[in-house]
Amino acid sequence: MKEINIEELEKRFQEKIDADIRIEPKDWMPDAYRKTLIRQISQHAHSEIVGMLPEGNWITRAPNLRRKAVLLAKVQDEAGHGLYLYSAAETLGADREETIDDLHSGKAKYSSIFNYPTLTWADMGTIGWLVDGAAIMNQVPLCRCSYGPYARAMVRVCKEESFHQRQGFEIVTKLAQGTPEQKAMAQDSLNRFWWPALMMFGPSDADSQHSEQSMKWKIKRNSNDELRQMFVDVTVPQAELVGLTIPDPDLKWNEEKGSYDFGEINWDEFWQVVSGNGICNKERVEARRKAKENGSWVREAANAYAAKKAQRKAS
Amino acid sequence: MTKKEWPLYEVFIRSKQGLSHKHVGSLRAADETMAVENARDVYTRRSEGVSIWVVESKNIFASDPSEADSLFEPADSKVYRHPTFYDVPDGISHM
Amino acid sequence: MTKEEALFKYTLRLGDDALIVSQRLSEWCGHGPILEEDIALTNIALDLVGQATVLLEYAAKVEGKDRSADDLAYLRYERDYTNLLLCEQPNGDFGATIVRQFLFSAYQQFMYAALTKSSDEQLAAIAEKSLKEVKYHVKHSAEWVIRLGDGTEESHQRVQASLNDLWRFSQEIFFEDEVNQTLIEAGIITSLEDLRADWEGLVKRVVEEATLTLPETKWQLDGGRKGLHSEHLGYLLAEMQYMQRAYPGMEW
C-alpha cells in the first residue's frame, strides 16, 4: 500500500464528515478526534452511572408500588445507558475499567447536576422532567453524531429516555394538583433544580473550550447556548401548565426574538460544583468506588470459575 | 490472581422469528453463559428479542477499512447484476 | 377459619415475600458488583415488585374490606407482615444476596409450579406468569452460587459463610398452619411438604456443584408467617413506609 501523509488522511477524513458519512471504529481518524470522543462518551457514560445514585436514593422510599416499579425501571435504564456508552467508548480503544478508574480518581468528569442532593420525593419528578428533559435536548442531536457507534447508542438511549421524562412530569403534575403540601414540595423542588438544570448544557459558548472543533467534526451539532435556549422555551410553558413558577425574576417572553429571555446563571457555582465542591460530589464518587471495590472479589471469582470451566472442558 | 477485566462480548439479537440476528452492542461477561444472560438483561428489557447470539469480540475478524476501495468498489461497476439494468417492453408484468 | 380468611392470609404471605425481597434487592440498584449484574438484580427486583402487586391486589380483593394493594403494602404494622424471615435478611455482600435469592427462588419455583394447578383460577394465573420469571431467577442465582462457590478461595469462604448464616431460616419455607390446612382441604393449594424433596434436591445439587457444604445444623427459626420477625424488618418498613406515614392519605 502506498504511503499517504497525515494531511491527506485528515483532508479525506474531513471530507467524509462534511459529506455526512459516518466514521466507524476501524476507520482512520485523527488522534484528537478519537481523544475528544473518548472524553465525551466516557463523561456521558459516567453521568448515566453516577446519575443512578440521586434517584436510587428514593427507590426504597417510593410512595406506592407503581412508583417503585417505575423508578426501579428508570434507574435500571440508566445503568443500561451507561453500558451502551461504555461499549461505544470501547470501540475507540478505551477500556471500560480504565475509564471507570478515571472517574474514581477524579480525573474524569460527569454531569454536575448529580452532585445536587435529592431531598424529597418531588425531586424524582423534577429530575425526570428537567434533568432528563435537558438530557434529551442534548442527546437528540447526538443521534446524528459523526461517530457511528456513539450515534447508534444515542438512538437507543433516546428511545428509552422518553419514558423517563414522562414519568417525571407525571409525578410533578400529580403533586401540583395535589394537597398544598404536595404543591409546595413540587415548587421547592423546581426552585432547587431549575438553575442546575440550565447549567447542564455546559458553559456559555464564549467559554466553551471544546465546542468549535467538535462542531466541525460533527460530534456536536448545536452550541451549548442554543440548546439551553431551546430547553427554556419548551419548559416554561410546561411549568405554567401545571401551575408552578420558574424561579427566575428575569424570565420573560421576548416577542422580537420569539423566545424567552432569562436571568444570568451563577457560573461560580457551576465551576465550583464541577471542580468537586458540590454538596454530594464526594458521596457520589465514593459510592461508585465502593461498588467497584466491594464487587472485586465477585468479578475475580467469576473469572476464576470461567478459567476452571474452560480447563475442564479442554481436558 | 485473576485481577483482569471480564472479556468483551459482541451481542446479536433476533428481534422476531423470520429476521436475522443483528448486532446491537457489546458487554462484559466472565463466560458465555453469563454473556447470554447479561445480554438478555441489558439488551432485551423492552421485548427487543427472541434469540441471542454472543461472541467474544476478539474472535471477530473484520475486513480492513483501508482496503475498502479494492474490496467493494469493483462491484459498483457491475450494474448488469441488478434487474433495473435490463429493458423490459411496456406491458410485460410479473418479471 | 373460613376459606376466605385462609385465602386472604395465604395470598398475603406470598405477596409479602415478594414485596420484602424486592425491597431488599432494590437496595442494590446503583451499587452492584458490575454494571451488567446491577441490571440483572434490578430485573429480578422488578419481577418481584410485579408479583407483589398482583398478589396484594388479589389479597385485598379476597379480604373485601376496601383496602388496596398499596394499603396492604404500606399501611400495616410490623407484626402484620407475614413474609419469611429469610426474605427480610439484610443484603450483606453480593454472595449473601445471591444465596438468599437462590434459596428463596428455588422455593418460589416449586411453589408456583404447584399453584398453577390450583382450583383458584386467579392464583393459578398469577402462578403461571410468575413461574416464568422465577425460573430465570433460579437459573441466574444458582449459576452465581456455583461461580462463587467454585471460584476463588475468598469467594468460596464468603459464600459458604453466607450459606451457614442463612441456613437457619431455610426450613421456615415449609411452615404450615391452619391457613394451609384450610386451603389444602378446600383443594386450593397442596401441602408445602410435597415440595420439600424437589427443593432439597435442587439445593443439594447446586451446593454440591458449587463445592460448598450444606450446614449440618438442625436448629431452625420460624415466626415470619405469624408476624414474629427479626429486628431488620422494622427498619426496612420505616424506610419503605416513610412517605405514606409522613403524608397520610395523599396520592402520588
JSON list of C-alpha atoms in Angstrom, two decimals, chain B residues 12-93:
[
{"chain": "B", "resi": 12, "resn": "PHE", "atom": "CA", "xyz": [-26.54, -10.06, 18.27]},
{"chain": "B", "resi": 13, "resn": "ILE", "atom": "CA", "xyz": [-30.30, -10.15, 18.70]},
{"chain": "B", "resi": 14, "resn": "ARG", "atom": "CA", "xyz": [-33.04, -11.67, 16.57]},
{"chain": "B", "resi": 15, "resn": "SER", "atom": "CA", "xyz": [-35.90, -9.29, 17.13]},
{"chain": "B", "resi": 16, "resn": "LYS", "atom": "CA", "xyz": [-38.55, -11.69, 15.89]},
{"chain": "B", "resi": 17, "resn": "GLN", "atom": "CA", "xyz": [-38.85, -15.05, 14.16]},
{"chain": "B", "resi": 18, "resn": "GLY", "atom": "CA", "xyz": [-38.08, -14.71, 10.47]},
{"chain": "B", "resi": 19, "resn": "LEU", "atom": "CA", "xyz": [-35.47, -11.96, 10.86]},
{"chain": "B", "resi": 20, "resn": "SER", "atom": "CA", "xyz": [-31.70, -12.29, 11.11]},
{"chain": "B", "resi": 21, "resn": "HIS", "atom": "CA", "xyz": [-29.70, -11.63, 14.22]},
{"chain": "B", "resi": 22, "resn": "LYS", "atom": "CA", "xyz": [-28.47, -8.07, 14.24]},
{"chain": "B", "resi": 23, "resn": "HIS", "atom": "CA", "xyz": [-25.56, -6.54, 16.10]},
{"chain": "B", "resi": 24, "resn": "VAL", "atom": "CA", "xyz": [-26.79, -4.38, 18.98]},
{"chain": "B", "resi": 25, "resn": "GLY", "atom": "CA", "xyz": [-23.71, -3.64, 21.06]},
{"chain": "B", "resi": 26, "resn": "SER", "atom": "CA", "xyz": [-21.35, -5.23, 23.48]},
{"chain": "B", "resi": 27, "resn": "LEU", "atom": "CA", "xyz": [-20.99, -6.09, 27.14]},
{"chain": "B", "resi": 28, "resn": "ARG", "atom": "CA", "xyz": [-18.65, -7.80, 29.56]},
{"chain": "B", "resi": 29, "resn": "ALA", "atom": "CA", "xyz": [-19.08, -11.28, 30.96]},
{"chain": "B", "resi": 30, "resn": "ALA", "atom": "CA", "xyz": [-16.89, -13.91, 32.56]},
{"chain": "B", "resi": 31, "resn": "ASP", "atom": "CA", "xyz": [-18.16, -16.70, 30.29]},
{"chain": "B", "resi": 32, "resn": "GLU", "atom": "CA", "xyz": [-20.64, -17.40, 27.50]},
{"chain": "B", "resi": 33, "resn": "THR", "atom": "CA", "xyz": [-23.48, -18.43, 29.79]},
{"chain": "B", "resi": 34, "resn": "MET", "atom": "CA", "xyz": [-23.19, -15.18, 31.64]},
{"chain": "B", "resi": 35, "resn": "ALA", "atom": "CA", "xyz": [-22.82, -13.25, 28.41]},
{"chain": "B", "resi": 36, "resn": "VAL", "atom": "CA", "xyz": [-26.17, -14.56, 27.15]},
{"chain": "B", "resi": 37, "resn": "GLU", "atom": "CA", "xyz": [-27.88, -13.73, 30.43]},
{"chain": "B", "resi": 38, "resn": "ASN", "atom": "CA", "xyz": [-26.33, -10.29, 30.59]},
{"chain": "B", "resi": 39, "resn": "ALA", "atom": "CA", "xyz": [-27.38, -9.69, 27.00]},
{"chain": "B", "resi": 40, "resn": "ARG", "atom": "CA", "xyz": [-30.92, -10.68, 27.94]},
{"chain": "B", "resi": 41, "resn": "ASP", "atom": "CA", "xyz": [-30.94, -8.28, 30.88]},
{"chain": "B", "resi": 42, "resn": "VAL", "atom": "CA", "xyz": [-29.20, -5.41, 29.11]},
{"chain": "B", "resi": 43, "resn": "TYR", "atom": "CA", "xyz": [-30.47, -5.56, 25.54]},
{"chain": "B", "resi": 44, "resn": "THR", "atom": "CA", "xyz": [-33.96, -7.10, 25.69]},
{"chain": "B", "resi": 45, "resn": "ARG", "atom": "CA", "xyz": [-35.60, -5.20, 28.53]},
{"chain": "B", "resi": 46, "resn": "ARG", "atom": "CA", "xyz": [-38.31, -3.97, 26.17]},
{"chain": "B", "resi": 47, "resn": "SER", "atom": "CA", "xyz": [-39.04, -7.21, 24.37]},
{"chain": "B", "resi": 48, "resn": "GLU", "atom": "CA", "xyz": [-36.48, -6.46, 21.68]},
{"chain": "B", "resi": 49, "resn": "GLY", "atom": "CA", "xyz": [-35.54, -10.08, 21.13]},
{"chain": "B", "resi": 50, "resn": "VAL", "atom": "CA", "xyz": [-36.46, -13.73, 20.78]},
{"chain": "B", "resi": 51, "resn": "SER", "atom": "CA", "xyz": [-32.95, -15.09, 20.35]},
{"chain": "B", "resi": 52, "resn": "ILE", "atom": "CA", "xyz": [-29.47, -14.01, 21.35]},
{"chain": "B", "resi": 53, "resn": "TRP", "atom": "CA", "xyz": [-26.01, -14.70, 19.94]},
{"chain": "B", "resi": 54, "resn": "VAL", "atom": "CA", "xyz": [-22.89, -13.67, 21.76]},
{"chain": "B", "resi": 55, "resn": "VAL", "atom": "CA", "xyz": [-19.35, -13.90, 20.50]},
{"chain": "B", "resi": 56, "resn": "GLU", "atom": "CA", "xyz": [-16.20, -12.84, 22.22]},
{"chain": "B", "resi": 57, "resn": "SER", "atom": "CA", "xyz": [-15.09, -9.64, 20.49]},
{"chain": "B", "resi": 58, "resn": "LYS", "atom": "CA", "xyz": [-11.55, -10.87, 19.99]},
{"chain": "B", "resi": 59, "resn": "ASN", "atom": "CA", "xyz": [-12.88, -13.70, 17.80]},
{"chain": "B", "resi": 60, "resn": "ILE", "atom": "CA", "xyz": [-14.30, -11.37, 15.19]},
{"chain": "B", "resi": 61, "resn": "PHE", "atom": "CA", "xyz": [-12.05, -10.96, 12.18]},
{"chain": "B", "resi": 62, "resn": "ALA", "atom": "CA", "xyz": [-13.01, -7.91, 10.20]},
{"chain": "B", "resi": 63, "resn": "SER", "atom": "CA", "xyz": [-12.20, -6.54, 6.79]},
{"chain": "B", "resi": 64, "resn": "ASP", "atom": "CA", "xyz": [-9.67, -3.74, 6.74]},
{"chain": "B", "resi": 65, "resn": "PRO", "atom": "CA", "xyz": [-11.29, -0.34, 6.11]},
{"chain": "B", "resi": 66, "resn": "SER", "atom": "CA", "xyz": [-8.20, 0.83, 4.21]},
{"chain": "B", "resi": 67, "resn": "GLU", "atom": "CA", "xyz": [-8.87, -1.90, 1.68]},
{"chain": "B", "resi": 68, "resn": "ALA", "atom": "CA", "xyz": [-12.50, -0.92, 1.29]},
{"chain": "B", "resi": 69, "resn": "ASP", "atom": "CA", "xyz": [-11.79, 0.60, -2.14]},
{"chain": "B", "resi": 70, "resn": "SER", "atom": "CA", "xyz": [-10.45, -2.59, -3.64]},
{"chain": "B", "resi": 71, "resn": "LEU", "atom": "CA", "xyz": [-12.85, -4.86, -1.79]},
{"chain": "B", "resi": 72, "resn": "PHE", "atom": "CA", "xyz": [-16.11, -3.14, -2.51]},
{"chain": "B", "resi": 73, "resn": "GLU", "atom": "CA", "xyz": [-15.82, -0.60, -5.27]},
{"chain": "B", "resi": 74, "resn": "PRO", "atom": "CA", "xyz": [-15.32, -3.10, -8.10]},
{"chain": "B", "resi": 75, "resn": "ALA", "atom": "CA", "xyz": [-18.90, -4.28, -7.55]},
{"chain": "B", "resi": 76, "resn": "ASP", "atom": "CA", "xyz": [-20.19, -0.79, -8.23]},
{"chain": "B", "resi": 77, "resn": "SER", "atom": "CA", "xyz": [-19.47, -1.07, -11.95]},
{"chain": "B", "resi": 78, "resn": "LYS", "atom": "CA", "xyz": [-21.27, -4.40, -12.38]},
{"chain": "B", "resi": 79, "resn": "VAL", "atom": "CA", "xyz": [-24.60, -2.77, -12.96]},
{"chain": "B", "resi": 80, "resn": "TYR", "atom": "CA", "xyz": [-25.78, -5.77, -15.01]},
{"chain": "B", "resi": 81, "resn": "ARG", "atom": "CA", "xyz": [-26.21, -7.66, -11.75]},
{"chain": "B", "resi": 82, "resn": "HIS", "atom": "CA", "xyz": [-29.25, -5.52, -10.97]},
{"chain": "B", "resi": 83, "resn": "PRO", "atom": "CA", "xyz": [-32.64, -6.09, -12.61]},
{"chain": "B", "resi": 84, "resn": "THR", "atom": "CA", "xyz": [-33.03, -2.38, -13.38]},
{"chain": "B", "resi": 85, "resn": "PHE", "atom": "CA", "xyz": [-30.16, -2.74, -15.88]},
{"chain": "B", "resi": 86, "resn": "TYR", "atom": "CA", "xyz": [-32.43, -4.50, -18.34]},
{"chain": "B", "resi": 87, "resn": "ASP", "atom": "CA", "xyz": [-35.03, -3.12, -20.69]},
{"chain": "B", "resi": 88, "resn": "VAL", "atom": "CA", "xyz": [-38.39, -4.76, -20.47]},
{"chain": "B", "resi": 89, "resn": "PRO", "atom": "CA", "xyz": [-41.06, -3.84, -23.02]},
{"chain": "B", "resi": 90, "resn": "ASP", "atom": "CA", "xyz": [-44.11, -1.98, -21.75]},
{"chain": "B", "resi": 91, "resn": "GLY", "atom": "CA", "xyz": [-47.00, -4.20, -20.87]},
{"chain": "B", "resi": 92, "resn": "ILE", "atom": "CA", "xyz": [-44.90, -7.06, -19.52]},
{"chain": "B", "resi": 93, "resn": "SER", "atom": "CA", "xyz": [-45.73, -7.81, -15.91]}
]
